[in-house]
Amino acid sequence: MNLLKRHNILFFVIILFYSLIFTGCAVGPTHGYIVTETQFPGTFNPENNVKADKEAKGCQYTVLYLVTYGDAGAGSIAFKNGITKIATIDHSTFSLFSGLIRNYCTFVVGE
């Protein structure tokens, strides 16, 4: 029984170590272990001939690294909201305790 307890403790330590080392690899440009909230630019139309009449947002959420849902794809956000020409695409992230709750949002602006 004592050997089983040691294996459980070792397993827990290994999981904790890897979760601290490999978390936040796809969060955004910066990442903090307690709270992270960032906004950063994506792409824009270099010809600058598209009006910024409509704005749409799509987010992807993760809870406890177990469940992920949502849609943050720029093309699908534009299609669902009737944006036919894209002027800019921006992004934002939010993370609480390095993955307890996490989201990644995409903002699409165009006409």
PDB file of C-alpha atoms in Angstrom:
ATOM      1  CA  MET A   1       0.000   0.000   0.000  1.00  0.00           C
ATOM      2  CA  ASN A   2       2.874   2.369   0.769  1.00  0.00           C
ATOM      3  CA  LEU A   3       4.261   1.821  -2.738  1.00  0.00           C
ATOM      4  CA  LEU A   4       0.892   2.750  -4.236  1.00  0.00           C
ATOM      5  CA  LYS A   5       0.869   6.043  -2.304  1.00  0.00           C
ATOM      6  CA  ARG A   6       4.359   6.878  -3.573  1.00  0.00           C
ATOM      7  CA  HIS A   7       3.302   6.229  -7.158  1.00  0.00           C
ATOM      8  CA  ASN A   8       0.256   8.456  -6.727  1.00  0.00           C
ATOM      9  CA  ILE A   9       2.355  11.271  -5.281  1.00  0.00           C
ATOM     10  CA  LEU A  10       4.948  10.903  -8.038  1.00  0.00           C
ATOM     11  CA  PHE A  11       2.219  10.904 -10.676  1.00  0.00           C
ATOM     12  CA  PHE A  12       0.708  14.079  -9.179  1.00  0.00           C
ATOM     13  CA  VAL A  13       4.098  15.838  -9.073  1.00  0.00           C
ATOM     14  CA  ILE A  14       4.810  14.932 -12.709  1.00  0.00           C
ATOM     15  CA  ILE A  15       1.396  16.180 -13.844  1.00  0.00           C
ATOM     16  CA  LEU A  16       1.835  19.408 -11.872  1.00  0.00           C
ATOM     17  CA  PHE A  17       5.317  19.945 -13.321  1.00  0.00           C
ATOM     18  CA  TYR A  18       4.171  19.459 -16.918  1.00  0.00           C
ATOM     19  CA  SER A  19       1.088  21.608 -16.439  1.00  0.00           C
ATOM     20  CA  LEU A  20       3.253  24.499 -15.201  1.00  0.00           C
ATOM     21  CA  ILE A  21       5.839  24.098 -17.948  1.00  0.00           C
ATOM     22  CA  PHE A  22       3.581  23.585 -20.956  1.00  0.00           C
ATOM     23  CA  THR A  23       0.635  25.858 -20.180  1.00  0.00           C
ATOM     24  CA  GLY A  24       0.001  28.984 -22.162  1.00  0.00           C
ATOM     25  CA  CYS A  25       1.586  27.882 -25.398  1.00  0.00           C
ATOM     26  CA  ALA A  26      -1.327  29.291 -27.428  1.00  0.00           C
ATOM     27  CA  VAL A  27      -2.628  32.113 -25.284  1.00  0.00           C
ATOM     28  CA  GLY A  28      -1.308  35.210 -26.978  1.00  0.00           C
ATOM     29  CA  PRO A  29       1.760  37.383 -27.076  1.00  0.00           C
ATOM     30  CA  THR A  30       2.213  37.396 -23.281  1.00  0.00           C
ATOM     31  CA  HIS A  31       1.085  35.094 -20.509  1.00  0.00           C
ATOM     32  CA  GLY A  32       0.799  35.275 -16.727  1.00  0.00           C
ATOM     33  CA  TYR A  33       0.049  32.424 -14.365  1.00  0.00           C
ATOM     34  CA  ILE A  34      -2.624  34.240 -12.321  1.00  0.00           C
ATOM     35  CA  VAL A  35      -4.426  36.594 -14.726  1.00  0.00           C
ATOM     36  CA  THR A  36      -3.745  37.508 -18.330  1.00  0.00           C
ATOM     37  CA  GLU A  37      -5.788  39.942 -20.402  1.00  0.00           C
ATOM     38  CA  THR A  38      -4.343  41.097 -23.722  1.00  0.00           C
ATOM     39  CA  GLN A  39      -5.485  42.729 -26.940  1.00  0.00           C
ATOM     40  CA  PHE A  40      -3.327  42.602 -30.022  1.00  0.00           C
ATOM     41  CA  PRO A  41      -3.673  43.479 -33.706  1.00  0.00           C
ATOM     42  CA  GLY A  42      -4.112  40.876 -36.365  1.00  0.00           C
ATOM     43  CA  THR A  43      -4.239  41.717 -40.053  1.00  0.00           C
ATOM     44  CA  PHE A  44      -5.692  44.558 -42.076  1.00  0.00           C
ATOM     45  CA  ASN A  45      -6.576  45.316 -45.669  1.00  0.00           C
ATOM     46  CA  PRO A  46      -3.419  46.928 -47.124  1.00  0.00           C
ATOM     47  CA  GLU A  47      -5.404  48.728 -49.834  1.00  0.00           C
ATOM     48  CA  ASN A  48      -7.439  50.485 -47.113  1.00  0.00           C
ATOM     49  CA  ASN A  49     -10.517  50.649 -49.360  1.00  0.00           C
ATOM     50  CA  VAL A  50     -12.977  48.825 -47.076  1.00  0.00           C
ATOM     51  CA  LYS A  51     -15.263  50.821 -44.791  1.00  0.00           C
ATOM     52  CA  ALA A  52     -15.594  49.882 -41.139  1.00  0.00           C
ATOM     53  CA  ASP A  53     -19.404  49.649 -41.156  1.00  0.00           C
ATOM     54  CA  LYS A  54     -19.872  46.369 -39.293  1.00  0.00           C
ATOM     55  CA  GLU A  55     -18.038  44.771 -36.394  1.00  0.00           C
ATOM     56  CA  ALA A  56     -18.387  41.172 -35.248  1.00  0.00           C
ATOM     57  CA  LYS A  57     -16.814  39.106 -32.501  1.00  0.00           C
ATOM     58  CA  GLY A  58     -16.300  35.376 -32.089  1.00  0.00           C
ATOM     59  CA  CYS A  59     -14.737  33.634 -29.107  1.00  0.00           C
ATOM     60  CA  GLN A  60     -13.357  30.260 -28.205  1.00  0.00           C
ATOM     61  CA  TYR A  61     -13.498  29.181 -24.545  1.00  0.00           C
ATOM     62  CA  THR A  62     -11.582  26.559 -22.552  1.00  0.00           C
ATOM     63  CA  VAL A  63     -12.472  25.382 -19.048  1.00  0.00           C
ATOM     64  CA  LEU A  64      -9.976  23.385 -16.945  1.00  0.00           C
ATOM     65  CA  TYR A  65      -8.232  22.156 -20.117  1.00  0.00           C
ATOM     66  CA  LEU A  66     -11.102  19.672 -20.360  1.00  0.00           C
ATOM     67  CA  VAL A  67     -13.756  21.423 -22.436  1.00  0.00           C
ATOM     68  CA  THR A  68     -13.218  23.769 -25.367  1.00  0.00           C
ATOM     69  CA  TYR A  69     -16.034  25.323 -27.351  1.00  0.00           C
ATOM     70  CA  GLY A  70     -16.724  28.297 -29.597  1.00  0.00           C
ATOM     71  CA  ASP A  71     -15.589  29.678 -32.926  1.00  0.00           C
ATOM     72  CA  ALA A  72     -12.879  32.318 -33.301  1.00  0.00           C
ATOM     73  CA  GLY A  73     -12.229  31.875 -37.025  1.00  0.00           C
ATOM     74  CA  ALA A  74     -12.253  35.185 -38.911  1.00  0.00           C
ATOM     75  CA  GLY A  75     -13.870  33.726 -42.029  1.00  0.00           C
ATOM     76  CA  SER A  76     -16.758  32.109 -40.206  1.00  0.00           C
ATOM     77  CA  ILE A  77     -17.303  35.201 -38.035  1.00  0.00           C
ATOM     78  CA  ALA A  78     -17.519  37.382 -41.145  1.00  0.00           C
ATOM     79  CA  PHE A  79     -19.845  34.930 -42.915  1.00  0.00           C
ATOM     80  CA  LYS A  80     -22.221  34.568 -39.955  1.00  0.00           C
ATOM     81  CA  ASN A  81     -22.489  38.345 -39.546  1.00  0.00           C
ATOM     82  CA  GLY A  82     -22.835  39.318 -43.206  1.00  0.00           C
ATOM     83  CA  ILE A  83     -19.409  40.903 -43.591  1.00  0.00           C
ATOM     84  CA  THR A  84     -18.340  40.429 -47.206  1.00  0.00           C
ATOM     85  CA  LYS A  85     -15.215  42.610 -47.213  1.00  0.00           C
ATOM     86  CA  ILE A  86     -12.839  42.598 -44.250  1.00  0.00           C
ATOM     87  CA  ALA A  87     -11.007  45.776 -43.201  1.00  0.00           C
ATOM     88  CA  THR A  88      -9.267  44.603 -40.013  1.00  0.00           C
ATOM     89  CA  ILE A  89      -8.951  41.532 -37.818  1.00  0.00           C
ATOM     90  CA  ASP A  90      -7.944  41.956 -34.168  1.00  0.00           C
ATOM     91  CA  HIS A  91      -7.615  39.520 -31.274  1.00  0.00           C
ATOM     92  CA  SER A  92      -7.919  39.394 -27.495  1.00  0.00           C
ATOM     93  CA  THR A  93      -7.183  36.774 -24.852  1.00  0.00           C
ATOM     94  CA  PHE A  94      -8.138  36.220 -21.243  1.00  0.00           C
ATOM     95  CA  SER A  95      -6.754  33.582 -18.897  1.00  0.00           C
ATOM     96  CA  LEU A  96      -7.438  32.998 -15.210  1.00  0.00           C
ATOM     97  CA  PHE A  97      -4.986  30.877 -13.199  1.00  0.00           C
ATOM     98  CA  SER A  98      -3.226  29.721 -16.356  1.00  0.00           C
ATOM     99  CA  GLY A  99      -6.096  27.701 -17.716  1.00  0.00           C
ATOM    100  CA  LEU A 100      -8.828  27.469 -15.128  1.00  0.00           C
ATOM    101  CA  ILE A 101     -10.830  29.653 -17.503  1.00  0.00           C
ATOM    102  CA  ARG A 102      -9.458  30.825 -20.826  1.00  0.00           C
ATOM    103  CA  ASN A 103     -10.798  32.552 -23.924  1.00  0.00           C
ATOM    104  CA  TYR A 104      -9.485  33.700 -27.271  1.00  0.00           C
ATOM    105  CA  CYS A 105     -11.572  36.204 -29.243  1.00  0.00           C
ATOM    106  CA  THR A 106     -11.335  37.476 -32.802  1.00  0.00           C
ATOM    107  CA  PHE A 107     -12.811  40.822 -33.883  1.00  0.00           C
ATOM    108  CA  VAL A 108     -13.655  41.284 -37.559  1.00  0.00           C
ATOM    109  CA  VAL A 109     -14.433  44.750 -38.959  1.00  0.00           C
ATOM    110  CA  GLY A 110     -15.611  45.428 -42.486  1.00  0.00           C
ATOM    111  CA  GLU A 111     -18.602  46.035 -44.701  1.00  0.00           C
TER     112      GLU A 111
END
